[in-house]
Amino acid sequence: MLTLGILGSGSGSNMQAILDAITSGTLQAKIGIVLSDNPDAFILKRAEENGIPHGVIDCAGHKTKFSDLVQAQTAGMLKQAGVDLVCLAGFMRLVKAPLLDAFPSKILNIHPSLLPAFPGVAAWAQAVAAKVKETGVTVHVVDSGMDTGPVILQEKLEILPDETADALHKRLQVIEHRIYPLAISQYANSLNL
Ligand code: GRF
């Protein structure tokens, strides 16, 4: 059985979508562990309510730093939980060598833009500010860059006239929740996981 490890910093709606896809049978997998760098993140509450093992990545109060030591500890927790594929779901720190080497080409991320356009935070607001006509959602394999790495699935979305960043983000999240479980399934199958 494909075992997923999910890393998130926020509400965990993508984690919920992955769980729902597992429950409905469209994604054949289990979530082995959910980890967050934010002890108060709702993603941990969701894990708890669903009886999924979960834990905190202790970054010792640093806002963005994700030290080699902590990355190695994170890899250890994921391995201990039997994780085959790591899914970043709103995880706000840059993954580097210790974690990448522990899961080579086995870490995915979802990003609310058509990468390589608008990497980084609040990609929906970046798209509105840039006055582009369309944006979208990308699922990609994680490398050491920020929102770089091979794209495995993208879906476009037209930006409506005068659409606010918040409204656009909500519409992008509907796409995220639909395509992330699909991309995970396709990618895991392609690797025979
Ligand atoms: C999503 O918009 C995701 O694309 C971005 O962060 C947000 C996470 O939302 N990387 P959630 O925690 O899954 O609700």
mmCIF file of C-alpha atoms and ligand atoms in Angstrom:
data_model
loop_
_atom_site.group_PDB
_atom_site.id
_atom_site.type_symbol
_atom_site.label_atom_id
_atom_site.label_comp_id
_atom_site.label_asym_id
_atom_site.label_seq_id
_atom_site.Cartn_x
_atom_site.Cartn_y
_atom_site.Cartn_z
ATOM 1 C CA MET A 1 0.000 0.000 0.000
ATOM 2 C CA LEU A 2 1.339 3.424 -1.007
ATOM 3 C CA THR A 3 2.093 5.354 2.186
ATOM 4 C CA LEU A 4 2.052 9.126 2.032
ATOM 5 C CA GLY A 5 3.694 11.611 4.353
ATOM 6 C CA ILE A 6 2.155 15.068 4.324
ATOM 7 C CA LEU A 7 3.959 18.265 5.331
ATOM 8 C CA GLY A 8 1.903 21.416 5.821
ATOM 9 C CA SER A 9 2.000 24.713 7.666
ATOM 10 C CA GLY A 10 -1.610 25.844 7.480
ATOM 11 C CA SER A 11 -5.225 24.816 7.204
ATOM 12 C CA GLY A 12 -4.615 21.485 5.511
ATOM 13 C CA SER A 13 -7.458 21.641 3.023
ATOM 14 C CA ASN A 14 -5.271 19.815 0.501
ATOM 15 C CA MET A 15 -4.518 17.156 3.077
ATOM 16 C CA GLN A 16 -8.262 16.823 3.590
ATOM 17 C CA ALA A 17 -8.788 16.446 -0.169
ATOM 18 C CA ILE A 18 -6.152 13.695 -0.270
ATOM 19 C CA LEU A 19 -7.862 11.960 2.650
ATOM 20 C CA ASP A 20 -11.273 12.268 0.975
ATOM 21 C CA ALA A 21 -9.869 10.752 -2.242
ATOM 22 C CA ILE A 22 -8.472 7.844 -0.226
ATOM 23 C CA THR A 23 -11.814 7.344 1.541
ATOM 24 C CA SER A 24 -13.741 7.395 -1.725
ATOM 25 C CA GLY A 25 -11.298 4.939 -3.305
ATOM 26 C CA THR A 26 -10.048 7.231 -6.089
ATOM 27 C CA LEU A 27 -6.579 7.285 -4.508
ATOM 28 C CA GLN A 28 -5.268 3.950 -3.314
ATOM 29 C CA ALA A 29 -2.989 4.947 -0.493
ATOM 30 C CA LYS A 30 -2.856 5.705 3.192
ATOM 31 C CA ILE A 31 -1.537 8.724 5.029
ATOM 32 C CA GLY A 32 1.230 7.414 7.279
ATOM 33 C CA ILE A 33 1.989 10.700 9.003
ATOM 34 C CA VAL A 34 1.208 14.419 8.907
ATOM 35 C CA LEU A 35 3.937 16.803 10.031
ATOM 36 C CA SER A 36 3.775 20.555 10.527
ATOM 37 C CA ASP A 37 6.339 23.209 11.365
ATOM 38 C CA ASN A 38 3.503 25.153 13.026
ATOM 39 C CA PRO A 39 2.271 23.492 16.218
ATOM 40 C CA ASP A 40 -1.012 25.434 16.004
ATOM 41 C CA ALA A 41 -1.745 24.613 12.360
ATOM 42 C CA PHE A 42 -5.223 23.308 11.640
ATOM 43 C CA ILE A 43 -3.686 20.544 9.504
ATOM 44 C CA LEU A 44 -2.590 18.858 12.761
ATOM 45 C CA LYS A 45 -6.098 19.108 14.182
ATOM 46 C CA ARG A 46 -7.482 17.491 11.023
ATOM 47 C CA ALA A 47 -4.931 14.668 11.379
ATOM 48 C CA GLU A 48 -5.870 14.179 15.013
ATOM 49 C CA GLU A 49 -9.604 14.123 14.274
ATOM 50 C CA ASN A 50 -9.035 11.494 11.600
ATOM 51 C CA GLY A 51 -6.788 9.309 13.745
ATOM 52 C CA ILE A 52 -3.729 9.927 11.573
ATOM 53 C CA PRO A 53 -0.309 9.914 13.260
ATOM 54 C CA HIS A 54 1.033 13.452 13.362
ATOM 55 C CA GLY A 55 3.843 15.511 14.785
ATOM 56 C CA VAL A 56 5.583 18.840 14.924
ATOM 57 C CA ILE A 57 8.738 19.765 13.031
ATOM 58 C CA ASP A 58 10.531 21.796 15.677
ATOM 59 C CA CYS A 59 12.210 24.765 14.003
ATOM 60 C CA ALA A 60 12.963 26.345 17.377
ATOM 61 C CA GLY A 61 11.044 29.542 16.685
ATOM 62 C CA HIS A 62 12.871 30.330 13.431
ATOM 63 C CA LYS A 63 10.396 31.778 10.913
ATOM 64 C CA THR A 64 11.827 30.366 7.686
ATOM 65 C CA LYS A 65 15.017 28.455 8.569
ATOM 66 C CA PHE A 66 14.872 24.694 8.077
ATOM 67 C CA SER A 67 18.268 23.512 9.289
ATOM 68 C CA ASP A 68 20.056 20.409 8.011
ATOM 69 C CA LEU A 69 19.599 18.839 11.423
ATOM 70 C CA VAL A 70 15.850 19.450 11.485
ATOM 71 C CA GLN A 71 15.529 18.250 7.874
ATOM 72 C CA ALA A 72 17.352 15.048 8.797
ATOM 73 C CA GLN A 73 15.027 14.599 11.805
ATOM 74 C CA THR A 74 12.025 15.154 9.543
ATOM 75 C CA ALA A 75 13.322 12.524 7.099
ATOM 76 C CA GLY A 76 13.724 10.162 10.069
ATOM 77 C CA MET A 77 10.109 10.672 11.190
ATOM 78 C CA LEU A 78 8.859 10.074 7.646
ATOM 79 C CA LYS A 79 10.950 6.906 7.240
ATOM 80 C CA GLN A 80 9.799 5.643 10.633
ATOM 81 C CA ALA A 81 6.209 6.017 9.463
ATOM 82 C CA GLY A 82 6.998 3.929 6.363
ATOM 83 C CA VAL A 83 6.451 6.822 3.951
ATOM 84 C CA ASP A 84 7.034 6.130 0.229
ATOM 85 C CA LEU A 85 6.024 9.519 -1.157
ATOM 86 C CA VAL A 86 6.097 12.923 0.554
ATOM 87 C CA CYS A 87 3.435 15.493 -0.354
ATOM 88 C CA LEU A 88 3.993 19.127 0.526
ATOM 89 C CA ALA A 89 0.612 20.749 1.081
ATOM 90 C CA GLY A 90 0.993 24.397 1.967
ATOM 91 C CA PHE A 91 4.401 23.782 3.554
ATOM 92 C CA MET A 92 6.169 27.126 3.887
ATOM 93 C CA ARG A 93 9.827 26.110 4.173
ATOM 94 C CA LEU A 94 12.401 25.262 1.496
ATOM 95 C CA VAL A 95 13.336 21.600 1.394
ATOM 96 C CA LYS A 96 17.064 20.923 0.945
ATOM 97 C CA ALA A 97 19.579 18.083 0.670
ATOM 98 C CA PRO A 98 18.982 16.079 3.855
ATOM 99 C CA LEU A 99 15.323 15.603 3.048
ATOM 100 C CA LEU A 100 15.687 15.526 -0.749
ATOM 101 C CA ASP A 101 18.407 12.855 -0.510
ATOM 102 C CA ALA A 102 16.244 10.729 1.785
ATOM 103 C CA PHE A 103 13.374 10.837 -0.754
ATOM 104 C CA PRO A 104 14.983 11.290 -4.194
ATOM 105 C CA SER A 105 12.333 12.420 -6.731
ATOM 106 C CA LYS A 106 9.747 11.347 -4.159
ATOM 107 C CA ILE A 107 8.612 14.720 -2.841
ATOM 108 C CA LEU A 108 5.710 16.501 -4.563
ATOM 109 C CA ASN A 109 4.365 20.015 -4.117
ATOM 110 C CA ILE A 110 1.205 21.814 -5.170
ATOM 111 C CA HIS A 111 1.449 25.457 -6.156
ATOM 112 C CA PRO A 112 -1.342 27.870 -7.094
ATOM 113 C CA SER A 113 0.085 29.225 -10.357
ATOM 114 C CA LEU A 114 1.190 27.981 -13.738
ATOM 115 C CA LEU A 115 4.833 27.517 -12.826
ATOM 116 C CA PRO A 116 7.381 28.819 -13.701
ATOM 117 C CA ALA A 117 5.162 31.915 -13.413
ATOM 118 C CA PHE A 118 4.668 33.348 -9.917
ATOM 119 C CA PRO A 119 6.725 31.108 -7.615
ATOM 120 C CA GLY A 120 6.779 31.904 -3.901
ATOM 121 C CA VAL A 121 4.112 33.170 -1.536
ATOM 122 C CA ALA A 122 0.559 34.278 -2.407
ATOM 123 C CA ALA A 123 0.894 33.323 -6.083
ATOM 124 C CA TRP A 124 -2.781 34.201 -6.629
ATOM 125 C CA ALA A 125 -2.150 37.786 -5.470
ATOM 126 C CA GLN A 126 0.945 37.968 -7.674
ATOM 127 C CA ALA A 127 -1.177 36.943 -10.665
ATOM 128 C CA VAL A 128 -3.847 39.578 -9.934
ATOM 129 C CA ALA A 129 -1.184 42.280 -9.423
ATOM 130 C CA ALA A 130 0.469 41.340 -12.726
ATOM 131 C CA LYS A 131 -2.928 41.688 -14.493
ATOM 132 C CA VAL A 132 -2.475 38.427 -16.391
ATOM 133 C CA LYS A 133 -5.542 36.855 -17.987
ATOM 134 C CA GLU A 134 -4.987 33.334 -16.748
ATOM 135 C CA THR A 135 -3.254 31.451 -14.020
ATOM 136 C CA GLY A 136 -3.715 27.931 -12.676
ATOM 137 C CA VAL A 137 -2.388 25.174 -10.485
ATOM 138 C CA THR A 138 0.791 23.115 -10.786
ATOM 139 C CA VAL A 139 1.826 19.841 -9.176
ATOM 140 C CA HIS A 140 5.567 19.299 -9.455
ATOM 141 C CA VAL A 141 8.417 17.207 -8.144
ATOM 142 C CA VAL A 142 10.391 19.137 -5.535
ATOM 143 C CA ASP A 143 14.032 20.040 -6.024
ATOM 144 C CA SER A 144 16.193 22.448 -4.042
ATOM 145 C CA GLY A 145 14.744 25.586 -5.695
ATOM 146 C CA MET A 146 11.673 27.539 -4.716
ATOM 147 C CA ASP A 147 8.718 26.026 -6.594
ATOM 148 C CA THR A 148 11.012 24.604 -9.280
ATOM 149 C CA GLY A 149 11.377 20.939 -10.269
ATOM 150 C CA PRO A 150 9.705 18.887 -13.002
ATOM 151 C CA VAL A 151 6.021 19.613 -13.580
ATOM 152 C CA ILE A 152 3.767 16.566 -13.468
ATOM 153 C CA LEU A 153 0.328 18.155 -13.835
ATOM 154 C CA GLN A 154 -1.033 21.632 -14.561
ATOM 155 C CA GLU A 155 -4.516 23.058 -14.971
ATOM 156 C CA LYS A 156 -5.298 26.539 -16.264
ATOM 157 C CA LEU A 157 -7.881 28.964 -14.893
ATOM 158 C CA GLU A 158 -9.063 32.176 -16.514
ATOM 159 C CA ILE A 159 -8.984 35.204 -14.197
ATOM 160 C CA LEU A 160 -12.324 37.023 -14.183
ATOM 161 C CA PRO A 161 -12.556 40.792 -14.801
ATOM 162 C CA ASP A 162 -12.031 42.652 -11.494
ATOM 163 C CA GLU A 163 -11.559 39.391 -9.600
ATOM 164 C CA THR A 164 -10.033 39.874 -6.156
ATOM 165 C CA ALA A 165 -7.014 37.895 -5.030
ATOM 166 C CA ASP A 166 -9.097 36.164 -2.353
ATOM 167 C CA ALA A 167 -11.815 35.125 -4.782
ATOM 168 C CA LEU A 168 -9.217 33.810 -7.216
ATOM 169 C CA HIS A 169 -7.479 31.856 -4.450
ATOM 170 C CA LYS A 170 -10.785 30.165 -3.547
ATOM 171 C CA ARG A 171 -11.330 29.089 -7.154
ATOM 172 C CA LEU A 172 -7.738 27.874 -7.429
ATOM 173 C CA GLN A 173 -8.172 25.782 -4.297
ATOM 174 C CA VAL A 174 -11.117 23.953 -5.839
ATOM 175 C CA ILE A 175 -8.755 22.890 -8.636
ATOM 176 C CA GLU A 176 -5.993 22.023 -6.152
ATOM 177 C CA HIS A 177 -8.280 19.701 -4.235
ATOM 178 C CA ARG A 178 -9.293 17.904 -7.410
ATOM 179 C CA ILE A 179 -5.908 17.530 -9.106
ATOM 180 C CA TYR A 180 -3.519 16.854 -6.213
ATOM 181 C CA PRO A 181 -4.922 13.389 -5.398
ATOM 182 C CA LEU A 182 -4.990 12.635 -9.132
ATOM 183 C CA ALA A 183 -1.379 13.712 -9.643
ATOM 184 C CA ILE A 184 -0.255 11.715 -6.604
ATOM 185 C CA SER A 185 -1.952 8.617 -7.956
ATOM 186 C CA GLN A 186 -0.509 9.032 -11.463
ATOM 187 C CA TYR A 187 2.999 9.790 -10.207
ATOM 188 C CA ALA A 188 3.047 6.908 -7.704
ATOM 189 C CA ASN A 189 1.875 4.532 -10.436
ATOM 190 C CA SER A 190 4.583 5.763 -12.800
ATOM 191 C CA LEU A 191 7.205 4.940 -10.141
ATOM 192 C CA ASN A 192 5.551 1.618 -9.244
ATOM 193 C CA LEU A 193 5.145 2.762 -5.656
HETATM 194 C C1 GRF B 1 -2.510 26.171 -1.141
HETATM 195 O O1 GRF B 1 -3.052 27.255 -1.869
HETATM 196 C C2 GRF B 1 -1.255 25.654 -1.796
HETATM 197 O O2 GRF B 1 -1.291 25.695 -3.170
HETATM 198 C C3 GRF B 1 -0.244 26.610 -1.273
HETATM 199 O O3 GRF B 1 -0.606 26.813 0.072
HETATM 200 C C4 GRF B 1 -2.012 26.622 0.212
HETATM 201 C C5 GRF B 1 -2.231 25.563 1.270
HETATM 202 O O4 GRF B 1 -3.572 25.429 1.625
HETATM 203 N N1 GRF B 1 1.094 26.097 -1.477
HETATM 204 P P1 GRF B 1 -4.040 24.231 2.573
HETATM 205 O O5 GRF B 1 -3.229 24.287 3.848
HETATM 206 O O6 GRF B 1 -3.891 22.942 1.851
HETATM 207 O O7 GRF B 1 -5.478 24.555 2.864
#
